[in-house]
CSV table of C-alpha atoms in Angstrom, one decimal:
chain,number,residue,atom,x,y,z
A,1,UNK,CA,3.5,-35.1,-31.0
A,2,UNK,CA,0.6,-33.4,-32.2
A,3,UNK,CA,-1.4,-30.2,-31.0
A,4,UNK,CA,-4.3,-32.4,-29.5
A,5,UNK,CA,-1.4,-34.1,-27.2
A,6,UNK,CA,0.3,-31.3,-26.6
A,7,UNK,CA,-3.4,-29.5,-25.1
A,8,UNK,CA,-4.5,-32.6,-23.2
A,9,UNK,CA,-0.9,-32.6,-21.5
A,10,UNK,CA,-1.4,-29.1,-20.9
A,11,UNK,CA,-4.8,-29.6,-19.5
A,12,UNK,CA,-3.0,-32.2,-17.1
A,13,UNK,CA,-0.6,-30.2,-15.8
A,14,UNK,CA,-3.4,-27.2,-15.0
A,15,UNK,CA,-5.5,-29.6,-13.3
A,16,UNK,CA,-2.7,-30.9,-11.1
A,17,UNK,CA,-1.7,-26.9,-10.4
A,18,UNK,CA,-5.7,-26.2,-9.4
A,19,UNK,CA,-5.4,-29.3,-7.2
A,20,UNK,CA,-2.4,-28.1,-5.8
A,21,UNK,CA,-4.0,-24.8,-5.0
A,22,UNK,CA,-7.0,-26.2,-3.6
A,23,UNK,CA,-5.3,-27.9,-0.9
A,24,UNK,CA,-3.3,-24.9,0.0
A,25,UNK,CA,-6.9,-23.1,0.2
A,26,UNK,CA,-7.9,-26.1,2.5
A,27,UNK,CA,-4.8,-25.7,4.7
A,28,UNK,CA,-5.3,-22.0,5.0
A,29,UNK,CA,-8.9,-22.1,6.2
A,30,UNK,CA,-7.9,-24.9,8.4
A,31,UNK,CA,-5.6,-22.3,10.2
A,32,UNK,CA,-8.2,-19.4,9.9
A,33,UNK,CA,-10.7,-21.2,11.8
A,34,UNK,CA,-8.1,-22.2,14.5
A,35,UNK,CA,-6.8,-18.9,14.6
A,36,UNK,CA,-10.8,-17.9,15.1
A,37,UNK,CA,-11.2,-20.2,18.1
A,38,UNK,CA,-8.0,-19.0,19.5
A,39,UNK,CA,-9.7,-15.4,19.6
A,40,UNK,CA,-12.9,-16.7,21.0
A,41,UNK,CA,-11.1,-18.7,23.7
A,42,UNK,CA,-8.6,-15.8,24.5
A,43,UNK,CA,-8.1,-14.3,28.0
A,44,UNK,CA,-10.9,-11.8,28.4
A,45,UNK,CA,-10.9,-8.4,30.4
A,46,UNK,CA,-13.4,-8.3,33.2
A,47,UNK,CA,-15.4,-4.9,32.5
A,48,UNK,CA,-15.6,-2.6,35.5
A,49,UNK,CA,-18.8,-2.4,37.7
A,50,UNK,CA,-21.3,0.4,37.0
A,51,UNK,CA,-20.7,3.2,39.7
A,52,UNK,CA,-23.2,5.1,41.3
A,53,UNK,CA,-21.5,8.5,41.3
A,54,UNK,CA,-21.0,11.2,38.4
A,55,UNK,CA,-20.4,9.8,35.2
A,56,UNK,CA,-17.1,10.0,34.2
A,57,UNK,CA,-14.9,8.2,31.2
A,58,UNK,CA,-14.3,4.5,32.1
A,59,UNK,CA,-10.8,3.7,32.7
A,60,UNK,CA,-9.5,1.0,30.9
A,61,UNK,CA,-5.9,-0.7,32.3
A,62,UNK,CA,-4.0,-3.6,30.0
A,63,UNK,CA,-3.8,-6.6,32.4
A,64,UNK,CA,-0.1,-7.1,33.4
A,65,UNK,CA,0.2,-10.2,31.5
A,66,UNK,CA,-0.8,-8.8,28.2
A,67,UNK,CA,1.4,-6.4,26.2
A,68,UNK,CA,0.2,-3.1,24.7
A,69,UNK,CA,-0.3,-3.6,20.9
A,70,UNK,CA,2.8,-3.2,18.5
A,71,UNK,CA,3.2,0.3,16.7
A,72,UNK,CA,2.5,-0.1,12.9
A,73,UNK,CA,5.7,-0.4,11.2
A,74,UNK,CA,6.1,-0.8,7.5
A,75,UNK,CA,6.1,-4.4,6.4
A,76,UNK,CA,7.4,-5.8,2.8
A,77,UNK,CA,3.9,-5.3,1.9
A,78,UNK,CA,4.1,-1.6,2.4
A,79,UNK,CA,6.0,0.0,-0.9
A,80,UNK,CA,9.2,1.8,-0.1
A,81,UNK,CA,7.7,5.0,-1.8
A,82,UNK,CA,4.3,4.9,0.2
A,83,UNK,CA,6.1,5.3,3.3
A,84,UNK,CA,6.1,9.0,4.7
A,85,UNK,CA,9.3,10.7,5.1
A,86,UNK,CA,10.4,13.0,7.8
A,87,UNK,CA,9.2,15.8,5.3
A,88,UNK,CA,5.8,14.6,4.2
A,89,UNK,CA,4.7,12.2,1.4
A,90,UNK,CA,6.0,12.0,-2.0
A,91,UNK,CA,2.9,13.5,-3.3
A,92,UNK,CA,3.1,16.4,-1.0
A,93,UNK,CA,6.8,16.7,-1.5
A,94,UNK,CA,6.0,16.8,-5.6
A,95,UNK,CA,3.5,19.6,-4.7
A,96,UNK,CA,5.9,21.4,-3.1
A,97,UNK,CA,8.1,21.2,-6.2
A,98,UNK,CA,5.6,22.4,-8.5
A,99,UNK,CA,4.8,25.1,-6.0
A,100,UNK,CA,8.3,26.7,-6.3
A,101,UNK,CA,7.9,27.7,-9.9
A,102,UNK,CA,5.1,28.7,-12.4
A,103,UNK,CA,6.3,26.3,-15.1
A,104,UNK,CA,6.0,22.7,-16.0
A,105,UNK,CA,8.4,20.3,-14.4
A,106,UNK,CA,9.2,16.9,-15.7
A,107,UNK,CA,9.2,13.6,-13.7
A,108,UNK,CA,13.1,13.7,-13.4
A,109,UNK,CA,13.6,17.1,-12.6
A,110,UNK,CA,10.7,16.3,-9.7
A,111,UNK,CA,12.5,13.1,-8.4
A,112,UNK,CA,15.8,15.0,-8.6
A,113,UNK,CA,14.5,18.1,-6.4
A,114,UNK,CA,12.9,15.8,-3.9
A,115,UNK,CA,16.1,13.7,-3.1
A,116,UNK,CA,18.0,16.9,-2.8
A,117,UNK,CA,15.4,18.7,-0.4
A,118,UNK,CA,14.0,16.1,1.6
A,119,UNK,CA,14.8,13.0,3.3
A,120,UNK,CA,12.9,10.5,1.2
A,121,UNK,CA,12.8,6.9,1.9
A,122,UNK,CA,14.9,4.7,-0.9
A,123,UNK,CA,12.7,4.1,-3.6
A,124,UNK,CA,13.2,1.6,-6.2
A,125,UNK,CA,11.5,4.0,-8.7
A,126,UNK,CA,11.3,7.2,-7.2
A,127,UNK,CA,10.2,8.4,-10.6
A,128,UNK,CA,7.0,6.0,-10.8
A,129,UNK,CA,6.3,6.8,-7.0
A,130,UNK,CA,6.0,10.7,-8.2
A,131,UNK,CA,3.9,9.9,-11.3
A,132,UNK,CA,1.2,8.0,-9.4
A,133,UNK,CA,1.3,10.8,-6.5
A,134,UNK,CA,0.5,13.2,-9.3
A,135,UNK,CA,-1.8,11.2,-11.0
A,136,UNK,CA,-3.6,10.8,-7.6
A,137,UNK,CA,-3.9,14.7,-7.2
A,138,UNK,CA,-5.5,15.6,-10.5
A,139,UNK,CA,-7.3,18.4,-9.2
A,140,UNK,CA,-4.2,20.3,-8.3
A,141,UNK,CA,-2.0,18.9,-10.9
A,142,UNK,CA,-2.0,19.4,-14.9
A,143,UNK,CA,-0.5,16.6,-16.9
A,144,UNK,CA,0.8,18.6,-19.9
A,145,UNK,CA,2.5,16.1,-22.0
A,146,UNK,CA,4.9,13.0,-21.5
A,147,UNK,CA,6.5,13.0,-18.3
A,148,UNK,CA,5.3,17.0,-17.7
A,149,UNK,CA,3.6,18.4,-15.2
A,150,UNK,CA,2.4,21.5,-14.0
A,151,UNK,CA,0.6,23.0,-10.6
A,152,UNK,CA,-3.6,23.6,-11.6
A,153,UNK,CA,-4.0,28.0,-10.8
A,154,UNK,CA,-7.3,28.7,-9.9
A,155,UNK,CA,-9.3,30.6,-12.4
A,156,UNK,CA,-12.4,32.5,-11.7
A,157,UNK,CA,-15.3,31.4,-13.8
Protein backbone atom coordinates (compact mmCIF):
# COMPACT_ATOMS: atom_id res chain seq x y z
CA UNK A 1 0.00 0.00 0.00
CA UNK A 2 1.47 3.32 -1.00
CA UNK A 3 1.29 6.65 0.80
CA UNK A 4 -1.61 7.90 -1.32
CA UNK A 5 -3.78 4.90 -0.43
CA UNK A 6 -2.92 5.23 3.27
CA UNK A 7 -3.85 8.90 3.18
CA UNK A 8 -7.19 8.16 1.53
CA UNK A 9 -7.95 5.47 4.14
CA UNK A 10 -7.08 7.86 6.92
CA UNK A 11 -9.23 10.58 5.36
CA UNK A 12 -12.15 8.16 5.21
CA UNK A 13 -11.74 7.31 8.91
CA UNK A 14 -11.57 11.01 9.80
CA UNK A 15 -14.79 11.69 7.89
CA UNK A 16 -16.53 8.81 9.69
CA UNK A 17 -15.40 10.20 13.03
CA UNK A 18 -16.62 13.69 12.12
CA UNK A 19 -20.06 12.41 11.18
CA UNK A 20 -20.23 10.42 14.44
CA UNK A 21 -19.48 13.62 16.36
CA UNK A 22 -22.04 15.56 14.34
CA UNK A 23 -24.70 12.97 15.27
CA UNK A 24 -23.71 13.31 18.94
CA UNK A 25 -23.98 17.09 18.71
CA UNK A 26 -27.46 16.82 17.21
CA UNK A 27 -28.58 14.51 20.04
CA UNK A 28 -27.18 16.95 22.60
CA UNK A 29 -28.95 19.89 20.93
CA UNK A 30 -32.24 17.97 21.03
CA UNK A 31 -31.69 17.24 24.71
CA UNK A 32 -30.89 20.90 25.35
CA UNK A 33 -34.07 22.09 23.65
CA UNK A 34 -36.22 19.58 25.52
CA UNK A 35 -34.69 20.69 28.84
CA UNK A 36 -35.29 24.34 27.95
CA UNK A 37 -38.94 23.62 27.15
CA UNK A 38 -39.32 21.76 30.47
CA UNK A 39 -37.86 24.75 32.31
CA UNK A 40 -40.18 27.19 30.51
CA UNK A 41 -43.25 25.03 31.17
CA UNK A 42 -42.21 24.16 34.73
CA UNK A 43 -44.20 25.14 37.84
CA UNK A 44 -44.44 28.87 38.35
CA UNK A 45 -44.40 30.42 41.79
CA UNK A 46 -47.03 33.19 42.05
CA UNK A 47 -45.70 36.52 43.21
CA UNK A 48 -47.35 38.09 46.30
CA UNK A 49 -49.71 41.01 45.68
CA UNK A 50 -48.32 44.47 46.52
CA UNK A 51 -49.13 45.61 50.04
CA UNK A 52 -50.48 49.02 50.95
CA UNK A 53 -48.58 49.11 54.28
CA UNK A 54 -45.02 50.16 55.03
CA UNK A 55 -42.34 48.85 52.71
CA UNK A 56 -40.76 45.65 53.91
CA UNK A 57 -38.61 43.12 52.10
CA UNK A 58 -40.65 40.47 50.32
CA UNK A 59 -40.76 37.06 51.93
CA UNK A 60 -40.45 34.20 49.52
CA UNK A 61 -41.43 30.72 50.53
CA UNK A 62 -40.56 27.52 48.80
CA UNK A 63 -43.69 25.64 47.81
CA UNK A 64 -44.04 22.35 49.70
CA UNK A 65 -43.72 20.29 46.52
CA UNK A 66 -40.34 21.87 45.63
CA UNK A 67 -37.26 20.94 47.58
CA UNK A 68 -34.56 23.52 48.26
CA UNK A 69 -31.68 23.56 45.80
CA UNK A 70 -28.92 21.09 46.65
CA UNK A 71 -25.79 22.44 48.27
CA UNK A 72 -22.80 22.49 45.97
CA UNK A 73 -20.57 19.50 46.39
CA UNK A 74 -17.40 18.45 44.66
CA UNK A 75 -18.02 16.56 41.47
CA UNK A 76 -15.82 14.47 39.27
CA UNK A 77 -15.17 17.70 37.33
CA UNK A 78 -13.63 19.41 40.36
CA UNK A 79 -9.98 18.51 40.79
CA UNK A 80 -9.31 17.17 44.26
CA UNK A 81 -6.57 19.74 44.80
CA UNK A 82 -9.04 22.61 44.27
CA UNK A 83 -11.44 21.50 46.98
CA UNK A 84 -11.28 23.61 50.12
CA UNK A 85 -9.76 21.93 53.12
CA UNK A 86 -10.68 22.56 56.74
CA UNK A 87 -7.56 24.73 57.14
CA UNK A 88 -7.86 26.76 53.92
CA UNK A 89 -6.99 26.40 50.27
CA UNK A 90 -3.79 24.76 49.19
CA UNK A 91 -2.47 28.16 48.12
CA UNK A 92 -3.18 29.67 51.54
CA UNK A 93 -1.51 26.72 53.24
CA UNK A 94 1.55 27.06 50.99
CA UNK A 95 1.79 30.79 51.79
CA UNK A 96 1.60 29.91 55.48
CA UNK A 97 4.54 27.52 55.06
CA UNK A 98 6.56 30.18 53.20
CA UNK A 99 5.82 32.70 55.98
CA UNK A 100 7.16 30.31 58.62
CA UNK A 101 10.81 31.01 57.73
CA UNK A 102 12.69 33.64 55.71
CA UNK A 103 14.27 31.28 53.18
CA UNK A 104 13.53 29.44 49.95
CA UNK A 105 11.49 26.24 50.08
CA UNK A 106 11.34 23.53 47.47
CA UNK A 107 8.02 22.06 46.35
CA UNK A 108 8.61 18.71 48.09
CA UNK A 109 9.19 20.42 51.42
CA UNK A 110 6.11 22.65 51.06
CA UNK A 111 3.92 19.68 50.10
CA UNK A 112 5.21 17.58 53.02
CA UNK A 113 4.62 20.39 55.52
CA UNK A 114 1.08 20.89 54.21
CA UNK A 115 0.41 17.16 54.56
CA UNK A 116 1.80 17.04 58.09
CA UNK A 117 0.31 20.28 59.45
CA UNK A 118 -3.10 20.49 57.78
CA UNK A 119 -6.04 18.38 56.82
CA UNK A 120 -5.83 18.58 53.06
CA UNK A 121 -7.85 16.50 50.66
CA UNK A 122 -5.99 13.63 49.09
CA UNK A 123 -4.44 14.90 45.93
CA UNK A 124 -3.10 12.79 43.16
CA UNK A 125 -0.33 15.36 42.80
CA UNK A 126 -0.17 17.72 45.78
CA UNK A 127 3.23 18.99 44.68
CA UNK A 128 1.81 20.14 41.35
CA UNK A 129 -1.23 21.66 43.08
CA UNK A 130 1.14 23.66 45.31
CA UNK A 131 3.17 24.76 42.28
CA UNK A 132 0.06 25.99 40.47
CA UNK A 133 -1.20 27.77 43.59
CA UNK A 134 2.13 29.56 44.03
CA UNK A 135 2.35 30.53 40.36
CA UNK A 136 -1.10 32.14 40.68
CA UNK A 137 0.19 34.26 43.56
CA UNK A 138 3.00 35.92 41.59
CA UNK A 139 2.81 39.17 43.55
CA UNK A 140 3.27 37.37 46.86
CA UNK A 141 5.70 34.62 45.88
CA UNK A 142 9.10 34.68 44.16
CA UNK A 143 10.19 31.77 41.99
CA UNK A 144 13.91 31.46 42.70
CA UNK A 145 14.84 28.57 40.49
CA UNK A 146 13.63 25.13 39.59
CA UNK A 147 11.15 24.16 42.31
CA UNK A 148 12.31 26.86 44.76
CA UNK A 149 9.87 29.43 46.09
CA UNK A 150 10.18 32.25 48.62
CA UNK A 151 7.69 34.70 50.05
CA UNK A 152 8.14 38.12 48.45
CA UNK A 153 8.95 40.73 51.04
CA UNK A 154 7.91 44.34 50.73
CA UNK A 155 10.80 46.69 50.13
CA UNK A 156 10.02 50.42 50.02
CA UNK A 157 11.18 52.15 46.84
